[in-house]
Amino acid sequence: MQKPVLCALALSGLAACFGEPLTWKQNPVVVQRFYAEQFQDQPFDVGPVSVLSEERGKLRTYLLTPCRNGTRVCGAHVGSVSKTPDFTIVSGAYPGRTFYLSPGGDGYLLVNGRTISLAWNE
């Protein structure tokens, strides 16, 4: 069975659980998360992630590589990785920086309490 057909069946099944049709207006977060999971790239699915951000007017690049059997992420140091429904969070790989990677290649970087937009790619 093709992926679009499976997705349509999954959405129908999910709608049945709610007792009403699943629409963007009624359940935007559920629809966004389902779409992201099914159709967008996820961080570390293929391997290392390259991150690009602008800090103090200069472009910075970072390389985040899964290490220790996928339980940690290595950059300049060995960092930790965790997941929420909306982000893959990497902390400790680069001093003072926490990466929030969202599906599809974007997210943000937390540096000294400031948020900075980022783009990532595998």
mmCIF file of C-alpha atoms in Angstrom:
data_model
loop_
_atom_site.group_PDB
_atom_site.id
_atom_site.type_symbol
_atom_site.label_atom_id
_atom_site.label_comp_id
_atom_site.label_asym_id
_atom_site.label_seq_id
_atom_site.Cartn_x
_atom_site.Cartn_y
_atom_site.Cartn_z
ATOM 1 C CA MET A 1 0.000 0.000 0.000
ATOM 2 C CA GLN A 2 1.320 3.447 -0.825
ATOM 3 C CA LYS A 3 2.205 5.993 1.841
ATOM 4 C CA PRO A 4 -0.618 8.499 0.967
ATOM 5 C CA VAL A 5 -3.201 5.736 1.289
ATOM 6 C CA LEU A 6 -1.763 4.649 4.645
ATOM 7 C CA CYS A 7 -1.767 8.250 5.848
ATOM 8 C CA ALA A 8 -5.400 8.702 4.853
ATOM 9 C CA LEU A 9 -6.330 5.522 6.708
ATOM 10 C CA ALA A 10 -4.383 6.637 9.772
ATOM 11 C CA LEU A 11 -6.079 10.035 9.771
ATOM 12 C CA SER A 12 -9.470 8.357 9.471
ATOM 13 C CA GLY A 13 -8.653 6.090 12.393
ATOM 14 C CA LEU A 14 -7.443 9.018 14.446
ATOM 15 C CA ALA A 15 -10.624 10.936 13.652
ATOM 16 C CA ALA A 16 -12.692 7.977 14.842
ATOM 17 C CA CYS A 17 -10.959 8.169 18.214
ATOM 18 C CA PHE A 18 -12.075 11.774 18.592
ATOM 19 C CA GLY A 19 -15.645 10.999 17.539
ATOM 20 C CA GLU A 20 -15.570 13.813 14.985
ATOM 21 C CA PRO A 21 -13.753 14.458 11.722
ATOM 22 C CA LEU A 22 -10.127 15.448 12.133
ATOM 23 C CA THR A 23 -9.789 18.948 10.714
ATOM 24 C CA TRP A 24 -7.121 21.583 10.898
ATOM 25 C CA LYS A 25 -9.449 24.035 12.665
ATOM 26 C CA GLN A 26 -10.442 21.606 15.424
ATOM 27 C CA ASN A 27 -7.105 19.851 16.060
ATOM 28 C CA PRO A 28 -4.220 21.841 14.564
ATOM 29 C CA VAL A 29 -1.502 20.444 16.839
ATOM 30 C CA VAL A 30 -2.486 16.818 16.210
ATOM 31 C CA VAL A 31 -2.571 17.391 12.454
ATOM 32 C CA GLN A 32 0.794 19.242 12.469
ATOM 33 C CA ARG A 33 2.511 16.517 14.492
ATOM 34 C CA PHE A 34 1.087 13.742 12.322
ATOM 35 C CA TYR A 35 2.195 15.550 9.153
ATOM 36 C CA ALA A 36 5.690 16.162 10.582
ATOM 37 C CA GLU A 37 6.090 12.538 11.613
ATOM 38 C CA GLN A 38 4.933 11.125 8.280
ATOM 39 C CA PHE A 39 6.273 13.569 5.694
ATOM 40 C CA GLN A 40 9.126 15.671 7.091
ATOM 41 C CA ASP A 41 12.748 14.781 7.735
ATOM 42 C CA GLN A 42 13.534 13.987 11.366
ATOM 43 C CA PRO A 43 16.879 14.881 12.953
ATOM 44 C CA PHE A 44 19.394 12.005 13.011
ATOM 45 C CA ASP A 45 17.233 9.660 10.903
ATOM 46 C CA VAL A 46 20.051 9.268 8.394
ATOM 47 C CA GLY A 47 23.077 10.266 10.452
ATOM 48 C CA PRO A 48 24.902 13.463 11.460
ATOM 49 C CA VAL A 49 23.103 16.808 11.328
ATOM 50 C CA SER A 50 24.690 20.035 10.061
ATOM 51 C CA VAL A 51 23.304 23.168 11.715
ATOM 52 C CA LEU A 52 23.535 26.729 10.412
ATOM 53 C CA SER A 53 22.713 29.813 12.504
ATOM 54 C CA GLU A 54 23.545 33.504 12.598
ATOM 55 C CA GLU A 55 25.184 34.725 15.794
ATOM 56 C CA ARG A 56 26.243 38.355 16.226
ATOM 57 C CA GLY A 57 25.954 38.968 12.495
ATOM 58 C CA LYS A 58 28.117 36.001 11.476
ATOM 59 C CA LEU A 59 27.076 32.621 10.130
ATOM 60 C CA ARG A 60 28.041 29.731 12.391
ATOM 61 C CA THR A 61 27.984 26.057 11.540
ATOM 62 C CA TYR A 62 27.796 23.099 13.898
ATOM 63 C CA LEU A 63 28.021 19.371 13.305
ATOM 64 C CA LEU A 64 25.956 17.140 15.590
ATOM 65 C CA THR A 65 26.834 13.455 15.287
ATOM 66 C CA PRO A 66 25.075 10.569 17.034
ATOM 67 C CA CYS A 67 27.562 8.725 19.241
ATOM 68 C CA ARG A 68 27.704 6.096 21.999
ATOM 69 C CA ASN A 69 25.286 3.805 20.171
ATOM 70 C CA GLY A 70 22.827 6.644 19.525
ATOM 71 C CA THR A 71 22.366 7.473 23.204
ATOM 72 C CA ARG A 72 24.340 10.740 23.000
ATOM 73 C CA VAL A 73 25.214 13.417 20.451
ATOM 74 C CA CYS A 74 28.785 14.563 19.881
ATOM 75 C CA GLY A 75 29.889 18.021 18.773
ATOM 76 C CA ALA A 76 32.806 19.788 20.433
ATOM 77 C CA HIS A 77 31.870 17.690 23.503
ATOM 78 C CA VAL A 78 29.632 14.714 24.211
ATOM 79 C CA GLY A 79 26.112 16.046 24.689
ATOM 80 C CA SER A 80 22.743 14.643 25.587
ATOM 81 C CA VAL A 81 19.719 14.232 23.368
ATOM 82 C CA SER A 82 16.035 14.154 24.301
ATOM 83 C CA LYS A 83 12.760 14.279 22.394
ATOM 84 C CA THR A 84 9.498 16.119 22.911
ATOM 85 C CA PRO A 85 6.505 15.847 20.578
ATOM 86 C CA ASP A 86 7.773 18.914 18.682
ATOM 87 C CA PHE A 87 11.576 18.981 19.049
ATOM 88 C CA THR A 88 14.734 16.916 19.276
ATOM 89 C CA ILE A 89 16.755 18.731 21.943
ATOM 90 C CA VAL A 90 20.555 18.540 22.016
ATOM 91 C CA SER A 91 22.422 20.082 24.942
ATOM 92 C CA GLY A 92 26.050 19.983 26.018
ATOM 93 C CA ALA A 93 27.499 19.255 22.576
ATOM 94 C CA TYR A 94 28.713 22.854 22.271
ATOM 95 C CA PRO A 95 29.330 25.010 25.364
ATOM 96 C CA GLY A 96 26.457 27.336 26.254
ATOM 97 C CA ARG A 97 24.237 26.172 23.406
ATOM 98 C CA THR A 98 21.077 24.085 23.340
ATOM 99 C CA PHE A 99 19.709 23.066 19.943
ATOM 100 C CA TYR A 100 15.957 22.632 19.411
ATOM 101 C CA LEU A 101 15.612 20.792 16.099
ATOM 102 C CA SER A 102 12.116 20.517 14.661
ATOM 103 C CA PRO A 103 11.056 18.209 11.831
ATOM 104 C CA GLY A 104 11.662 19.504 8.341
ATOM 105 C CA GLY A 105 14.965 21.302 8.879
ATOM 106 C CA ASP A 106 14.383 24.263 11.160
ATOM 107 C CA GLY A 107 14.289 25.086 14.852
ATOM 108 C CA TYR A 108 16.109 27.384 17.194
ATOM 109 C CA LEU A 109 19.266 27.685 19.231
ATOM 110 C CA LEU A 110 19.213 28.835 22.848
ATOM 111 C CA VAL A 111 22.340 30.851 23.734
ATOM 112 C CA ASN A 112 22.548 32.717 27.060
ATOM 113 C CA GLY A 113 18.752 32.966 27.283
ATOM 114 C CA ARG A 114 18.384 34.260 23.704
ATOM 115 C CA THR A 115 16.731 32.312 20.927
ATOM 116 C CA ILE A 116 18.306 32.270 17.481
ATOM 117 C CA SER A 117 16.719 30.712 14.380
ATOM 118 C CA LEU A 118 18.571 27.807 12.824
ATOM 119 C CA ALA A 119 18.402 25.536 9.828
ATOM 120 C CA TRP A 120 19.570 21.923 9.830
ATOM 121 C CA ASN A 121 20.192 19.275 7.217
ATOM 122 C CA GLU A 122 21.457 15.701 7.190
#
